[in-house]
PDB file of C-alpha atoms in Angstrom:
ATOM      1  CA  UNK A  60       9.581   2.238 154.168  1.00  0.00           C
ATOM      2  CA  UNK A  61       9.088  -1.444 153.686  1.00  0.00           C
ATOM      3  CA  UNK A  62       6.856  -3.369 152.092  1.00  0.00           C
ATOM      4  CA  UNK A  63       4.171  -5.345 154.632  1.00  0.00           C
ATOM      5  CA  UNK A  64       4.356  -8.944 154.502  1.00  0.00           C
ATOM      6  CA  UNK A  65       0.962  -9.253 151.966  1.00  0.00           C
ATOM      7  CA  UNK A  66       3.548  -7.517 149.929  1.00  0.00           C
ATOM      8  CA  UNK A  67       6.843  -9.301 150.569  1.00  0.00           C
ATOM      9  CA  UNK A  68       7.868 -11.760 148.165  1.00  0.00           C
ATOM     10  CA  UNK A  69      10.377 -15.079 148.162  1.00  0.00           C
ATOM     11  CA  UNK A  70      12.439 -16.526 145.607  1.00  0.00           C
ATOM     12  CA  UNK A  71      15.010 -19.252 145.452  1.00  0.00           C
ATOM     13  CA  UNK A  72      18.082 -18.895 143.755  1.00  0.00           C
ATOM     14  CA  UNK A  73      19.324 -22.285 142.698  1.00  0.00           C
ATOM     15  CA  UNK A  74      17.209 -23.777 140.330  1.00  0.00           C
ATOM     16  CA  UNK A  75      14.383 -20.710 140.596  1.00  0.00           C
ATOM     17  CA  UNK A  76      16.533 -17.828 138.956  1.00  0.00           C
ATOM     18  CA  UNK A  77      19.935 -19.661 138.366  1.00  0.00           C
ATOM     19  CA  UNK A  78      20.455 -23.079 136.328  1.00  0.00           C
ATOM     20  CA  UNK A  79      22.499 -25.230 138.685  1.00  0.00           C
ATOM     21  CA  UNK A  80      23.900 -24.917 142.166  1.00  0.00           C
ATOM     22  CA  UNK A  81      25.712 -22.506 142.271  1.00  0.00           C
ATOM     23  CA  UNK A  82      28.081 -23.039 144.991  1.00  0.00           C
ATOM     24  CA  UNK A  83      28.959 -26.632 143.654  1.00  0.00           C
ATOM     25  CA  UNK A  84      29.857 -24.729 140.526  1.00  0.00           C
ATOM     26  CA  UNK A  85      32.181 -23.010 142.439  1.00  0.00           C
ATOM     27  CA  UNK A  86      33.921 -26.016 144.427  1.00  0.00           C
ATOM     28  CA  UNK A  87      34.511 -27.701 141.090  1.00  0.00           C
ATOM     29  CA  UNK A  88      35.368 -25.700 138.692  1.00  0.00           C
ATOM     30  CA  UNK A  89      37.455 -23.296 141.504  1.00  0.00           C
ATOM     31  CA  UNK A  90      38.214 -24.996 144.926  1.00  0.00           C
ATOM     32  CA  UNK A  91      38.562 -28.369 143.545  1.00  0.00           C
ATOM     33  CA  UNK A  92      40.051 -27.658 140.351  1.00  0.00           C
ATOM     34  CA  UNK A  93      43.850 -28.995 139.028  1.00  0.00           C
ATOM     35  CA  UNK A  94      46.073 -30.656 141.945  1.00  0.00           C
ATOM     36  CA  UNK A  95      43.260 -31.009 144.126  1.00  0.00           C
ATOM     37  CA  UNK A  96      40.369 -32.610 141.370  1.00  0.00           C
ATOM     38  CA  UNK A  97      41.712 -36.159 142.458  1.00  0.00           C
ATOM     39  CA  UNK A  98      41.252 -35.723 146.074  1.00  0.00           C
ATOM     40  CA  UNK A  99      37.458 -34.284 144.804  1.00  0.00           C
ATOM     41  CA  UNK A 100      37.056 -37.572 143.748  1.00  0.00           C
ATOM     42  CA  UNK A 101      37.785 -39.452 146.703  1.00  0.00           C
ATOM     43  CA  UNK A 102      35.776 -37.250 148.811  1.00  0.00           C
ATOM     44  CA  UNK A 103      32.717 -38.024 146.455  1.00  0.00           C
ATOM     45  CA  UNK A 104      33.313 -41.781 146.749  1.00  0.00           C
ATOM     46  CA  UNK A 105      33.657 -41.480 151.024  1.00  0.00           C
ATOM     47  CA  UNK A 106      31.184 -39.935 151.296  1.00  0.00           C
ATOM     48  CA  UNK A 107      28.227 -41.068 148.843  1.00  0.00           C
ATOM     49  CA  UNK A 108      26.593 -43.825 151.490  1.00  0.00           C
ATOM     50  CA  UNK A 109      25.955 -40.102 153.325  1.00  0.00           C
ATOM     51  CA  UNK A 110      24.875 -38.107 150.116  1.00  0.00           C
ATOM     52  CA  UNK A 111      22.443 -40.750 149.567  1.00  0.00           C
ATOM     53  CA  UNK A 112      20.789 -40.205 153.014  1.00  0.00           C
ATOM     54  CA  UNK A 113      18.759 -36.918 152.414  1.00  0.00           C
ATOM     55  CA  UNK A 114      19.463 -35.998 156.192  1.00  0.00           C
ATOM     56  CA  UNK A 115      22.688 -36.114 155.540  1.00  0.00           C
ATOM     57  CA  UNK A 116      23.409 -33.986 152.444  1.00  0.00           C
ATOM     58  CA  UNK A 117      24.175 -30.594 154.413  1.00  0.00           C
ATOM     59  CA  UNK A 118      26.654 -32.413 156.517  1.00  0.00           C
ATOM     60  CA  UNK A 119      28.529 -33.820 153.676  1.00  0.00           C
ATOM     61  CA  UNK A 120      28.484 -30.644 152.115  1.00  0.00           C
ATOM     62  CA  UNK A 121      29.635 -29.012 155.113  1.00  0.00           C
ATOM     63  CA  UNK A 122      32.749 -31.160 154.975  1.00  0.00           C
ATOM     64  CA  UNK A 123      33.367 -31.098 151.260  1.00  0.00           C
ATOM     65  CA  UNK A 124      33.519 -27.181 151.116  1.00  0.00           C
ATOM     66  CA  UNK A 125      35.662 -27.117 154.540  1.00  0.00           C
ATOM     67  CA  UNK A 126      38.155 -29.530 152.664  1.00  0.00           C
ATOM     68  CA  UNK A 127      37.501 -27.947 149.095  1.00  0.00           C
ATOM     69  CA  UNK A 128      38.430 -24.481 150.712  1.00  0.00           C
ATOM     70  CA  UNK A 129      41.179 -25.049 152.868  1.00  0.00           C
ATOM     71  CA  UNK A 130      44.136 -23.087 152.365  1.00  0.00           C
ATOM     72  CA  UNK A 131      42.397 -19.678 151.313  1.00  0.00           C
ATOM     73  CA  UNK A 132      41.978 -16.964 153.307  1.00  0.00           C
ATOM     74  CA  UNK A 133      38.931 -15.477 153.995  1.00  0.00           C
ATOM     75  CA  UNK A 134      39.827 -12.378 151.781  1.00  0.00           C
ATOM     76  CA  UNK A 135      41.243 -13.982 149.020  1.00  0.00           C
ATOM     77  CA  UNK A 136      37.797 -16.625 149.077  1.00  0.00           C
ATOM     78  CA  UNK A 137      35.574 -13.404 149.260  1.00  0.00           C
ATOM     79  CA  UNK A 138      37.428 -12.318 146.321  1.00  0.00           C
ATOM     80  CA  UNK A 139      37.121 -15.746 144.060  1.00  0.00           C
ATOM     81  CA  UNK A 140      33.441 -15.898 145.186  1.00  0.00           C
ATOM     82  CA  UNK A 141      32.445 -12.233 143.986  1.00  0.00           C
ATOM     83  CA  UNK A 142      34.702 -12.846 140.132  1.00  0.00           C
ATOM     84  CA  UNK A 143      33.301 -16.253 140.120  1.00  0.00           C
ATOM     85  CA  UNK A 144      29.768 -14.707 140.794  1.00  0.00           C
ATOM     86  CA  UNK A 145      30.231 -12.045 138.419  1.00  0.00           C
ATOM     87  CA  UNK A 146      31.646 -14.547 135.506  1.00  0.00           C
ATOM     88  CA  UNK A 147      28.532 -16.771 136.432  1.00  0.00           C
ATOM     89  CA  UNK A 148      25.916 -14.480 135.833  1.00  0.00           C
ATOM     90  CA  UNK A 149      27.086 -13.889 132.953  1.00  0.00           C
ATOM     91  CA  UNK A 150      26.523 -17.248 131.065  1.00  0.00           C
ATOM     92  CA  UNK A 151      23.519 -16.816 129.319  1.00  0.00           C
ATOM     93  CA  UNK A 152      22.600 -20.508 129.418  1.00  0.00           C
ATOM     94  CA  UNK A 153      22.639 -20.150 132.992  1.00  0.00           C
ATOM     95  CA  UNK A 154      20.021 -17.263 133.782  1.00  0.00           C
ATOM     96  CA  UNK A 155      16.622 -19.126 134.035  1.00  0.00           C
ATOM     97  CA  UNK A 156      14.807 -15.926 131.924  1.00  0.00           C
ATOM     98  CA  UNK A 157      11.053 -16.680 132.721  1.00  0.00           C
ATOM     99  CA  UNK A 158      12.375 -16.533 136.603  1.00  0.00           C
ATOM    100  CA  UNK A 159      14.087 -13.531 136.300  1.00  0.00           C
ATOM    101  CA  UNK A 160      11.143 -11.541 134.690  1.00  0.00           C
ATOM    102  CA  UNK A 161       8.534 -12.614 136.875  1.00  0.00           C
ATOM    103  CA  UNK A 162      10.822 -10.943 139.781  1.00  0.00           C
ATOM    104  CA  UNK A 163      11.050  -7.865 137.651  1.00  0.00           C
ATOM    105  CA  UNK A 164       7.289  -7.933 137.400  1.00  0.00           C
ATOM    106  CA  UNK A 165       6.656  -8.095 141.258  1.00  0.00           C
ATOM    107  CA  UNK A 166       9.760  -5.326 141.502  1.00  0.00           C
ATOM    108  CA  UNK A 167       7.583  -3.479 138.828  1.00  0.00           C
ATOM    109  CA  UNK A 168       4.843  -3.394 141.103  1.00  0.00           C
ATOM    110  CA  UNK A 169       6.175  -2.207 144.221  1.00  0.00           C
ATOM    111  CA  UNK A 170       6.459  -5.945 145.998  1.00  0.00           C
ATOM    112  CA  UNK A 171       9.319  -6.260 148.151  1.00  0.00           C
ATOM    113  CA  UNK A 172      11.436  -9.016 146.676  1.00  0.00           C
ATOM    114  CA  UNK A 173      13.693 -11.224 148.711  1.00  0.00           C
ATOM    115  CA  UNK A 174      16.149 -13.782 147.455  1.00  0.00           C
ATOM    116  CA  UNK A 175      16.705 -16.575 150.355  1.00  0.00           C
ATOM    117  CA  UNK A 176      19.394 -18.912 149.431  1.00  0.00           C
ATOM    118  CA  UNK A 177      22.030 -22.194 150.318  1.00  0.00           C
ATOM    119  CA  UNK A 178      24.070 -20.508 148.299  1.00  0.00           C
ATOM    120  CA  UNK A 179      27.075 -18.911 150.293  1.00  0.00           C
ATOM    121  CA  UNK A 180      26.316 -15.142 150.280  1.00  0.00           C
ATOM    122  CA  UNK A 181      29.282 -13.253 148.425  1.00  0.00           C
ATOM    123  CA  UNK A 182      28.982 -15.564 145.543  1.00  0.00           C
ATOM    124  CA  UNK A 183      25.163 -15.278 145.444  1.00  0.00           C
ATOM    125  CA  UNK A 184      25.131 -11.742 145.996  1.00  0.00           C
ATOM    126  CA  UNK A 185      27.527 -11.100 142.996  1.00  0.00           C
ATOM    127  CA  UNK A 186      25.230 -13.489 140.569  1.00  0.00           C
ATOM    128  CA  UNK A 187      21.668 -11.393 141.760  1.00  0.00           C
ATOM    129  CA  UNK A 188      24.367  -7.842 140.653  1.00  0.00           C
ATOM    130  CA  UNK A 189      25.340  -9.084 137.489  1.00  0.00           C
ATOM    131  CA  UNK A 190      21.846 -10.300 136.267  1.00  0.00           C
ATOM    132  CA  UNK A 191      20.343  -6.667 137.358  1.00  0.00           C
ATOM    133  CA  UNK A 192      18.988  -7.491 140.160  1.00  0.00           C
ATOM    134  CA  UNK A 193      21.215  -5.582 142.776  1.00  0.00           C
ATOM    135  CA  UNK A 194      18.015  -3.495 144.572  1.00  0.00           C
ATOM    136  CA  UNK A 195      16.797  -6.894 145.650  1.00  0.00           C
ATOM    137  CA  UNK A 196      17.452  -8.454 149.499  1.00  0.00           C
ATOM    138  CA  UNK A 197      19.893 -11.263 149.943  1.00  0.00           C
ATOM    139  CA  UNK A 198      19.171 -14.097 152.988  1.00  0.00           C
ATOM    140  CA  UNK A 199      22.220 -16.247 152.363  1.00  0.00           C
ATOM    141  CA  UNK A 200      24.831 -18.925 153.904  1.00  0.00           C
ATOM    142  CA  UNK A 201      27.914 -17.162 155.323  1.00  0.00           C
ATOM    143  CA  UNK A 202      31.718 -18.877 155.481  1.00  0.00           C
ATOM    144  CA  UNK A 203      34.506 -17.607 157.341  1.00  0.00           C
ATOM    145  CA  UNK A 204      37.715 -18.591 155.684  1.00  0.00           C
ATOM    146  CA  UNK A 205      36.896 -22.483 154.530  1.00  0.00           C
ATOM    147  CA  UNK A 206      34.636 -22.396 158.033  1.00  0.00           C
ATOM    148  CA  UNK A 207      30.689 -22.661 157.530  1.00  0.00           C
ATOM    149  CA  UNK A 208      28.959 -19.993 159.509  1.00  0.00           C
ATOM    150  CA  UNK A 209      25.725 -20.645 158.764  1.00  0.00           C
ATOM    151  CA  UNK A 210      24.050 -22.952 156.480  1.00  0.00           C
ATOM    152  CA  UNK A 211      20.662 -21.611 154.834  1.00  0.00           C
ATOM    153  CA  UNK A 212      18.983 -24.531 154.377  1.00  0.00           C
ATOM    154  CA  UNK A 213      15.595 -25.810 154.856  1.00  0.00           C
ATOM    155  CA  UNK A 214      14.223 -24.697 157.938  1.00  0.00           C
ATOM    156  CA  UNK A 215      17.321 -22.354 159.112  1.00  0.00           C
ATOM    157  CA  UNK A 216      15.803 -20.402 156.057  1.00  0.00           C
ATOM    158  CA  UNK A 217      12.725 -19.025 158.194  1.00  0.00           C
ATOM    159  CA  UNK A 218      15.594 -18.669 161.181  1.00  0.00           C
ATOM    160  CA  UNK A 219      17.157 -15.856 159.425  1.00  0.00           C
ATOM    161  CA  UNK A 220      14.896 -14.718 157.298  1.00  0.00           C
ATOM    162  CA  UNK A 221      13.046 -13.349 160.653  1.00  0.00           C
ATOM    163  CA  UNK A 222      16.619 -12.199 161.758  1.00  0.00           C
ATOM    164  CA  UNK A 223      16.744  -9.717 158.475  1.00  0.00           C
ATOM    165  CA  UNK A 224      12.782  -8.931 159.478  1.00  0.00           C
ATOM    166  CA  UNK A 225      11.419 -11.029 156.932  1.00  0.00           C
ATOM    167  CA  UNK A 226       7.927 -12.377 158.817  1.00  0.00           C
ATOM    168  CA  UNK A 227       5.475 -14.490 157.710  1.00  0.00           C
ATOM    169  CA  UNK A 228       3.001 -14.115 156.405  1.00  0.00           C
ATOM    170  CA  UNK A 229       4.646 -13.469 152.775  1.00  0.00           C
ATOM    171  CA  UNK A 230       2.408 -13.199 149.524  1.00  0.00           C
ATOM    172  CA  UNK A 231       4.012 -15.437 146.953  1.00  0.00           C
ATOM    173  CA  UNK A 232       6.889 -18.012 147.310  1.00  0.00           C
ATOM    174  CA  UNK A 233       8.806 -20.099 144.444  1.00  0.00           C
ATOM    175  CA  UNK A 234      11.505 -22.604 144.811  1.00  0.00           C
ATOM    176  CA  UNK A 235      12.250 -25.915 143.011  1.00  0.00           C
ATOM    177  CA  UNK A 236      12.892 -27.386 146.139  1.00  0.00           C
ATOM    178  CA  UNK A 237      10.536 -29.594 148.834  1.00  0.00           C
ATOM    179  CA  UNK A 238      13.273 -28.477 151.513  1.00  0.00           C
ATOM    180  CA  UNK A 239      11.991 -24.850 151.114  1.00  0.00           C
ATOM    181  CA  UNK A 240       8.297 -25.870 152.472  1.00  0.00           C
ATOM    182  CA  UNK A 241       8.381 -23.908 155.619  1.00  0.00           C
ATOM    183  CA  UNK A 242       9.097 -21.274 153.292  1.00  0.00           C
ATOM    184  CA  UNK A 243       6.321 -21.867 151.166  1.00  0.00           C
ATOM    185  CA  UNK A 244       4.108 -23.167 153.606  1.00  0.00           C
ATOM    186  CA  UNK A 245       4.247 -19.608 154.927  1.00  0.00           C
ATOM    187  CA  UNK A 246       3.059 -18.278 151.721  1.00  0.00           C
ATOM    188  CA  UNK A 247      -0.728 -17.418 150.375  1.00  0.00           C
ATOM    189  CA  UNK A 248       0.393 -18.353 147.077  1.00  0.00           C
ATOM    190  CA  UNK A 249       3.306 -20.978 146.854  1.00  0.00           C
ATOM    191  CA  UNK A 250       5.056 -22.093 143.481  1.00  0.00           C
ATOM    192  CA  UNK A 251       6.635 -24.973 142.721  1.00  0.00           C
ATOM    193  CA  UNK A 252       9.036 -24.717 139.959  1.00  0.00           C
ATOM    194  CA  UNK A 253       9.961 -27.530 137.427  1.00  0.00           C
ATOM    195  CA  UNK A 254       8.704 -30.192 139.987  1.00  0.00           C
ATOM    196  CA  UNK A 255       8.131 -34.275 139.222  1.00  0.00           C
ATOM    197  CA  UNK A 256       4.857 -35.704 139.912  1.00  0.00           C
ATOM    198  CA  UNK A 257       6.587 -36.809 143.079  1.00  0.00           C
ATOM    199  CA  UNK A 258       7.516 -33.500 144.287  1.00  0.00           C
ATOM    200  CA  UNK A 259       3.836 -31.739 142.819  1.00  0.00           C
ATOM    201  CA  UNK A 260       1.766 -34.538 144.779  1.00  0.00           C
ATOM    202  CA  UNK A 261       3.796 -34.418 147.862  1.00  0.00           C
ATOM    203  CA  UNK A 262       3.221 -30.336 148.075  1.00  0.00           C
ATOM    204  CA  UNK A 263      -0.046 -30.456 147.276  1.00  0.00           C
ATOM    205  CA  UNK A 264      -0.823 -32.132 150.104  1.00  0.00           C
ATOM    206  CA  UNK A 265       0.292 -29.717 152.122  1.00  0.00           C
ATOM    207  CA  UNK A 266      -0.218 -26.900 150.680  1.00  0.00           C
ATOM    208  CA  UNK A 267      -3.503 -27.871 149.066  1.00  0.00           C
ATOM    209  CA  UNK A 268      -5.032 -24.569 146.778  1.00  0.00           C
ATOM    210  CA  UNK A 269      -2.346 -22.836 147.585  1.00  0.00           C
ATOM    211  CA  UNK A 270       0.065 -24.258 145.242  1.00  0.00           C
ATOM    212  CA  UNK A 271       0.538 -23.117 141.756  1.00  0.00           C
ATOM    213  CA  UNK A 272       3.420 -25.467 139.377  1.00  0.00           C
ATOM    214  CA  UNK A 273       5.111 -23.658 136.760  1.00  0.00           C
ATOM    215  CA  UNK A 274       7.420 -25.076 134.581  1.00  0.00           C
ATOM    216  CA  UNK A 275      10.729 -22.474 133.776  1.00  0.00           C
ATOM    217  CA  UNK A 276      13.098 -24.713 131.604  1.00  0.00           C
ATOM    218  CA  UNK A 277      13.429 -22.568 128.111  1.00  0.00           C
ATOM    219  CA  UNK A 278      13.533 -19.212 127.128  1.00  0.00           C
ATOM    220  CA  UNK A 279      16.056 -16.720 126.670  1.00  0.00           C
ATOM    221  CA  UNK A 280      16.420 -12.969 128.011  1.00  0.00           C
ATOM    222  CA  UNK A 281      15.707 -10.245 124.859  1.00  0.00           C
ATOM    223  CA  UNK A 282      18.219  -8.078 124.193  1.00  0.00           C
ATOM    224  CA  UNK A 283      16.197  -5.263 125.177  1.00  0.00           C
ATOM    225  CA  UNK A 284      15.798  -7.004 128.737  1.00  0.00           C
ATOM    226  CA  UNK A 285      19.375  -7.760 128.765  1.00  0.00           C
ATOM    227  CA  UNK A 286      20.205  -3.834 128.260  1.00  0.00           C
ATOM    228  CA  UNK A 287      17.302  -2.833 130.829  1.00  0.00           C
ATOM    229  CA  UNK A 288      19.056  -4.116 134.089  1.00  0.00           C
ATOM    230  CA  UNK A 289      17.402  -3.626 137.034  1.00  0.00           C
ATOM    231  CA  UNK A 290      13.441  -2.517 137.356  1.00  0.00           C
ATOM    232  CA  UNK A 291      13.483   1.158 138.764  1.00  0.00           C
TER     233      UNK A 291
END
């Protein structure tokens, strides 16, 4: 049986659970890397009047991962997202440790945890497995080949979240990012994790009482936690 929504809870990935982005990881240190890291660098200086317009960004990165993937089929990408996943999970330095308990906590309890996600699915699917959290949902992009699918980004997040039967209202919400508001706008408790004053004052109007700011920067998982896994 699932959860109801008063007990259905959304995290971020990027930034909320995972230092970094990710699927950028992957473009440079993968799609773009050797013969292909100088044509990464033209791409970067084409397209920055674009990057710099915030509208923008998920167009340019639409084109940079269509470029930065071309060449690959689809099974051969699935495969060097799920190793690269894997590998990435495993950095230590990587796994944001006060994020990842407080989603074993809600697990703990019984809360139905989802992870909603830019990240392209595959890759983020294989970090959430290799940091113990394989029992929890995935709402993700999708590629086909170096072709994007579907972008999950900003609002498109509450698009498919409803797709996978994910409805609003949810409980609690965190994400480091102001493009997940719908997403924490639909939340009776939304965080807002290591924000600027910028981001904090631009949420709390908003969101008002509703937002909670936590900061998640240090600590490191114990070795007891790193030997636990998942939360049965």
């Amino acid at each position: 049986m699932r959860a109801p929504p008063a007990d259905t809870v959304i995290f971020d990935l990027d930034g909320v659970l995972l230092r970094g982005d990710a699927f950028g990881l992957f473009m440079r240190r993968v799609a773009f890397a050797g013969a292909r890291l100088p044509l990464a660098v033209v791409l970067l200086i084409l397209l920055a009047p674009i990057v710099a317009i915030p509208a923008c960004r998920p167009r340019a990165a639409r084109w940079m991962s269509r470029i930065g993937l071309l060449g690959r089929s689809a099974e051969q990408l699935r495969a060097e997202l799920g190793r690269f996943g894997a590998d990435l999970g495993e950095e230590p330095e990587r796994i944001i440790a006060p994020g990842l308990r407080v989603v074993r906590a809600h697990l703990a309890v019984g809360d139905r945890v989802v992870v909603v996600t830019a990240c392209e699915h595959t890759l983020a699917r294989a970090v959430l497995d290799a940091i113990g959290l394989a029992e929890v949902e995935l709402v993700a992009s999708h590629i086909h080949g170096p072709k994007l699918i579907v972008h999950n980004y900003g609002a498109t997040k509450m698009v498919q979240l409803a797709a996978q039967g994910v409805t609003p209202p949810w409980r609690v919400a965190y994400s480091d990012s102001l493009s997940d508001l719908p997403i924490l706008g639909a939340a009776e408790q939304a965080v807002l994790v290591n924000a600027n004053a910028r981001q904090v004052a631009r949420a709390r109007r908003l969101l008002g009482a509703r937002l909670t700011t936590v900061t998640w920067t240090g600590g490191h998982l114990s070795r007891e936690e790193k030997a636990s896994g998942p939360v049965s």
